[in-house]
Short mmCIF file of C-alpha atoms in Angstrom, two decimals:
data_model
loop_
_atom_site.label_atom_id
_atom_site.label_comp_id
_atom_site.label_asym_id
_atom_site.label_seq_id
_atom_site.Cartn_x
_atom_site.Cartn_y
_atom_site.Cartn_z
CA UNK A 281 19.83 68.95 -32.51
CA UNK A 282 21.63 70.54 -29.62
CA UNK A 283 23.40 68.31 -27.13
CA UNK A 284 21.61 69.88 -24.19
CA UNK A 285 18.43 71.92 -24.36
CA UNK A 286 16.84 74.10 -21.76
CA UNK A 287 13.94 76.49 -21.82
CA UNK A 288 15.63 79.88 -21.68
CA UNK A 289 12.78 81.38 -19.70
CA UNK A 290 12.61 83.74 -18.01
CA UNK A 291 10.84 81.78 -15.34
CA UNK A 292 9.19 83.77 -12.57
CA UNK A 293 7.84 82.28 -9.37
CA UNK A 294 6.61 83.89 -6.16
CA UNK A 295 8.66 83.56 -3.01
CA UNK A 296 7.93 80.29 -1.24
CA UNK A 297 6.76 78.49 -4.38
CA UNK A 298 8.41 75.56 -6.14
CA UNK A 299 10.55 76.41 -9.14
CA UNK A 300 10.86 73.66 -11.74
CA UNK A 301 13.68 73.73 -14.25
CA UNK A 302 13.91 71.24 -17.09
CA UNK A 303 16.60 69.94 -19.38
CA UNK A 304 16.81 67.36 -22.14
CA UNK A 305 19.90 65.83 -23.70
CA UNK A 306 20.49 64.07 -26.97
CA UNK A 307 23.18 61.47 -26.30
CA UNK A 308 21.99 58.30 -24.57
CA UNK A 309 25.59 57.56 -23.68
CA UNK A 310 25.72 60.52 -21.31
CA UNK A 311 26.84 59.44 -17.89
CA UNK A 312 26.77 62.32 -15.45
CA UNK A 313 24.42 65.23 -15.05
CA UNK A 314 24.88 68.51 -13.24
CA UNK A 315 23.08 71.68 -12.36
CA UNK A 316 24.97 74.93 -11.99
CA UNK A 317 23.77 78.28 -10.73
CA UNK A 318 25.19 81.46 -12.18
CA UNK A 319 24.55 84.86 -10.70
CA UNK A 320 24.89 87.84 -12.97
CA UNK A 321 28.54 88.76 -13.44
CA UNK A 322 29.79 85.67 -11.62
CA UNK A 323 31.04 82.28 -12.75
CA UNK A 324 28.87 79.14 -12.51
CA UNK A 325 28.66 77.29 -9.22
CA UNK A 326 27.92 73.57 -8.96
CA UNK A 327 24.77 72.92 -6.95
CA UNK A 328 23.75 69.35 -7.82
CA UNK A 329 25.21 66.24 -9.41
CA UNK A 330 23.16 63.19 -10.34
CA UNK A 331 24.38 59.95 -11.87
CA UNK A 332 21.54 57.44 -11.70
CA UNK A 333 17.83 57.40 -12.40
CA UNK A 334 15.54 58.80 -9.76
CA UNK A 335 15.61 61.70 -7.38
CA UNK A 336 18.44 63.21 -5.41
CA UNK A 337 17.69 65.70 -2.70
CA UNK A 338 19.99 68.27 -1.12
CA UNK A 339 18.30 70.77 1.13
CA UNK A 340 15.73 72.70 -0.88
CA UNK A 341 17.04 71.29 -4.15
CA UNK A 342 15.94 68.05 -5.81
CA UNK A 343 17.44 66.78 -9.02
CA UNK A 344 15.52 64.23 -11.04
CA UNK A 345 16.99 62.05 -13.77
CA UNK A 346 15.13 59.89 -16.27
CA UNK A 347 17.60 58.32 -18.67
CA UNK A 348 14.91 56.59 -20.70
CA UNK A 349 13.36 59.95 -21.50
CA UNK A 350 16.76 61.71 -21.58
CA UNK A 351 15.44 64.25 -19.15
CA UNK A 352 16.91 66.00 -16.12
CA UNK A 353 15.10 68.43 -13.89
CA UNK A 354 15.81 70.59 -10.89
CA UNK A 355 13.18 71.49 -8.33
CA UNK A 356 13.74 74.32 -5.90
CA UNK A 357 11.37 74.23 -2.96
CA UNK A 358 10.48 77.28 -0.89
CA UNK A 359 12.06 79.54 -3.49
CA UNK A 360 13.85 82.60 -2.13
CA UNK A 361 14.77 85.85 -3.86
CA UNK A 362 18.40 84.79 -3.46
CA UNK A 363 17.66 81.87 -5.80
CA UNK A 364 17.19 84.34 -8.65
CA UNK A 365 19.91 83.42 -11.12
CA UNK A 366 20.54 81.56 -14.34
CA UNK A 367 20.55 77.79 -13.95
CA UNK A 368 22.71 75.75 -16.29
CA UNK A 369 22.20 72.08 -17.04
CA UNK A 370 25.35 70.17 -17.95
CA UNK A 371 25.93 66.67 -19.22
CA UNK A 372 29.15 64.68 -19.18
CA UNK A 373 29.80 62.14 -21.87
CA UNK A 374 32.47 59.51 -22.25
CA UNK A 375 35.88 61.11 -22.64
CA UNK A 376 35.19 63.84 -20.11
CA UNK A 377 33.26 66.00 -22.54
CA UNK A 378 30.93 68.45 -20.88
CA UNK A 379 27.99 69.98 -22.68
CA UNK A 380 25.99 72.88 -21.31
CA UNK A 381 22.52 74.13 -22.03
CA UNK A 382 22.05 77.83 -22.66
CA UNK A 383 20.59 78.27 -19.18
CA UNK A 384 17.22 79.15 -17.69
CA UNK A 385 16.81 82.53 -16.05
CA UNK A 386 14.85 82.30 -12.79
CA UNK A 387 13.37 85.24 -10.94
CA UNK A 388 11.84 84.74 -7.50
CA UNK A 389 9.43 87.54 -6.75
CA UNK A 390 9.26 88.65 -3.10
CA UNK B 276 34.72 70.78 -2.19
CA UNK B 277 37.03 71.11 -5.14
CA UNK B 278 38.51 74.54 -5.64
CA UNK B 279 39.66 76.16 -8.83
CA UNK B 280 41.60 79.38 -8.48
CA UNK B 281 41.71 81.85 -11.35
CA UNK B 282 43.91 84.89 -11.44
CA UNK B 283 43.65 87.80 -12.00
CA UNK B 284 40.00 88.57 -11.23
CA UNK B 285 40.05 91.57 -13.47
CA UNK B 286 42.54 93.23 -15.74
CA UNK B 287 42.62 96.36 -17.85
CA UNK B 288 45.14 96.50 -20.67
CA UNK B 289 45.93 98.64 -23.65
CA UNK B 290 45.15 97.53 -27.16
CA UNK B 291 48.01 95.55 -28.68
CA UNK B 292 49.34 94.15 -25.43
CA UNK B 293 49.09 90.57 -24.19
CA UNK B 294 47.40 89.31 -21.07
CA UNK B 295 47.96 86.02 -19.28
CA UNK B 296 45.27 84.39 -17.15
CA UNK B 297 46.12 81.53 -14.79
CA UNK B 298 43.87 78.72 -13.69
CA UNK B 299 44.87 76.36 -10.91
CA UNK B 300 43.16 73.35 -9.39
CA UNK B 301 44.03 73.61 -5.71
CA UNK B 302 43.02 70.28 -4.25
CA UNK B 303 42.72 67.86 -7.14
CA UNK B 304 44.52 66.88 -10.30
CA UNK B 305 42.75 68.32 -13.30
CA UNK B 306 43.01 65.92 -16.20
CA UNK B 307 41.07 68.35 -18.35
CA UNK B 308 40.71 72.11 -18.22
CA UNK B 309 38.30 74.18 -20.21
CA UNK B 310 38.33 77.86 -21.12
CA UNK B 311 35.11 79.76 -21.67
CA UNK B 312 34.24 83.28 -22.67
CA UNK B 313 31.02 84.99 -21.78
CA UNK B 314 29.69 88.28 -23.09
CA UNK B 315 27.06 90.20 -21.08
CA UNK B 316 23.68 88.49 -20.96
CA UNK B 317 24.91 85.68 -23.19
CA UNK B 318 25.62 82.01 -22.64
CA UNK B 319 28.96 80.48 -21.84
CA UNK B 320 30.98 79.93 -24.99
CA UNK B 321 33.56 77.16 -24.90
CA UNK B 322 36.82 78.37 -26.39
CA UNK B 323 39.09 75.40 -25.95
CA UNK B 324 39.71 72.18 -24.10
CA UNK B 325 43.13 71.28 -22.82
CA UNK B 326 44.55 68.09 -21.46
CA UNK B 327 47.76 68.08 -19.48
CA UNK B 328 50.81 67.74 -21.64
CA UNK B 329 49.06 67.99 -24.97
CA UNK B 330 47.96 70.75 -27.30
CA UNK B 331 44.64 72.39 -26.67
CA UNK B 332 41.65 71.64 -28.85
CA UNK B 333 40.04 74.86 -30.00
CA UNK B 334 36.39 75.35 -30.87
CA UNK B 335 35.49 76.48 -34.33
CA UNK B 336 36.02 80.18 -34.81
CA UNK B 337 38.51 80.57 -31.96
CA UNK B 338 41.93 81.69 -33.18
CA UNK B 339 44.56 79.46 -31.62
CA UNK B 340 47.34 81.91 -32.41
CA UNK B 341 45.50 84.66 -30.59
CA UNK B 342 44.38 82.67 -27.57
CA UNK B 343 47.39 80.65 -26.46
CA UNK B 344 46.65 77.89 -24.01
CA UNK B 345 49.25 76.03 -22.03
CA UNK B 346 48.46 73.12 -19.73
CA UNK B 347 51.88 72.21 -18.46
CA UNK B 348 50.85 70.37 -15.31
CA UNK B 349 47.86 68.64 -13.79
CA UNK B 350 47.13 71.69 -11.67
CA UNK B 351 47.85 74.66 -13.93
CA UNK B 352 46.57 75.96 -17.23
CA UNK B 353 47.14 79.41 -18.68
CA UNK B 354 45.35 81.41 -21.33
CA UNK B 355 47.25 84.22 -23.00
CA UNK B 356 45.30 86.73 -25.04
CA UNK B 357 47.84 88.06 -27.50
CA UNK B 358 47.66 91.46 -29.17
CA UNK B 359 44.42 92.21 -27.39
CA UNK B 360 41.80 94.43 -28.99
CA UNK B 361 38.72 96.06 -27.51
CA UNK B 362 36.50 93.34 -28.99
CA UNK B 363 38.38 90.82 -26.83
CA UNK B 364 36.95 92.49 -23.74
CA UNK B 365 34.89 89.82 -22.04
CA UNK B 366 34.52 87.59 -19.01
CA UNK B 367 36.91 84.64 -19.29
CA UNK B 368 36.24 81.62 -17.11
CA UNK B 369 38.31 78.52 -16.66
CA UNK B 370 37.06 75.22 -15.35
CA UNK B 371 38.68 71.98 -14.40
CA UNK B 372 37.68 68.40 -13.98
CA UNK B 373 39.34 65.34 -12.56
CA UNK B 374 38.58 61.90 -13.89
CA UNK B 375 34.86 61.08 -13.59
CA UNK B 376 34.16 64.14 -11.50
CA UNK B 377 32.09 67.31 -11.89
CA UNK B 378 33.38 70.40 -13.57
CA UNK B 379 34.43 73.17 -11.20
CA UNK B 380 34.78 76.76 -12.29
CA UNK B 381 37.22 79.46 -11.38
CA UNK B 382 35.84 82.86 -10.37
CA UNK B 383 36.49 84.28 -13.81
CA UNK B 384 38.61 87.11 -15.17
CA UNK B 385 37.02 90.26 -16.44
CA UNK B 386 39.20 91.62 -19.23
CA UNK B 387 38.83 95.18 -20.47
CA UNK B 388 40.94 96.27 -23.42
CA UNK B 389 41.17 100.01 -23.91
#
């Protein structure tokens, strides 16, 4: 079983819609959870961190964490074409070990 | 926010030569630095993890004698690709993390070996 799993997509949503990205992780001892955005040909950029159960909102982005279900999600409201990118879920375990999913490709259609 | 500087952004070298890539954490002490490689349209591939003052831990299949990693201080790590070959052409990305903090990435280095 992979440490972090994401649906590779591609996920396509129309402009203005909500994009929902999902991630599951295998280690219950995981402590910190992150979402990164990677544009083609660029390095990943941190967009959200979440450390406790529940929702965390930052602008159009909402991260949701459910440790009981070992599930992390990212919602993007009012999706824009500029949101088109690959979104990486990352999990940090004890000992500063980071594990990444393979990423979900999102396309926002104008 | 935390900044990780990676240099150079791109480099072209001849086959058989060595290339050094630098990764610096500008405003925090990086207890751990990670080196990734990414081929076009593929996922990030972790090459090695380095902690300041100790030898790097390489992932399976990564040749430690070919990809030399030095993490001499809490703000600087270097990756040297030795005797580069065309198949080493890739996008190399460093990242750094302080204690109990997110991972921040450098802008990457695009290496082309001719």
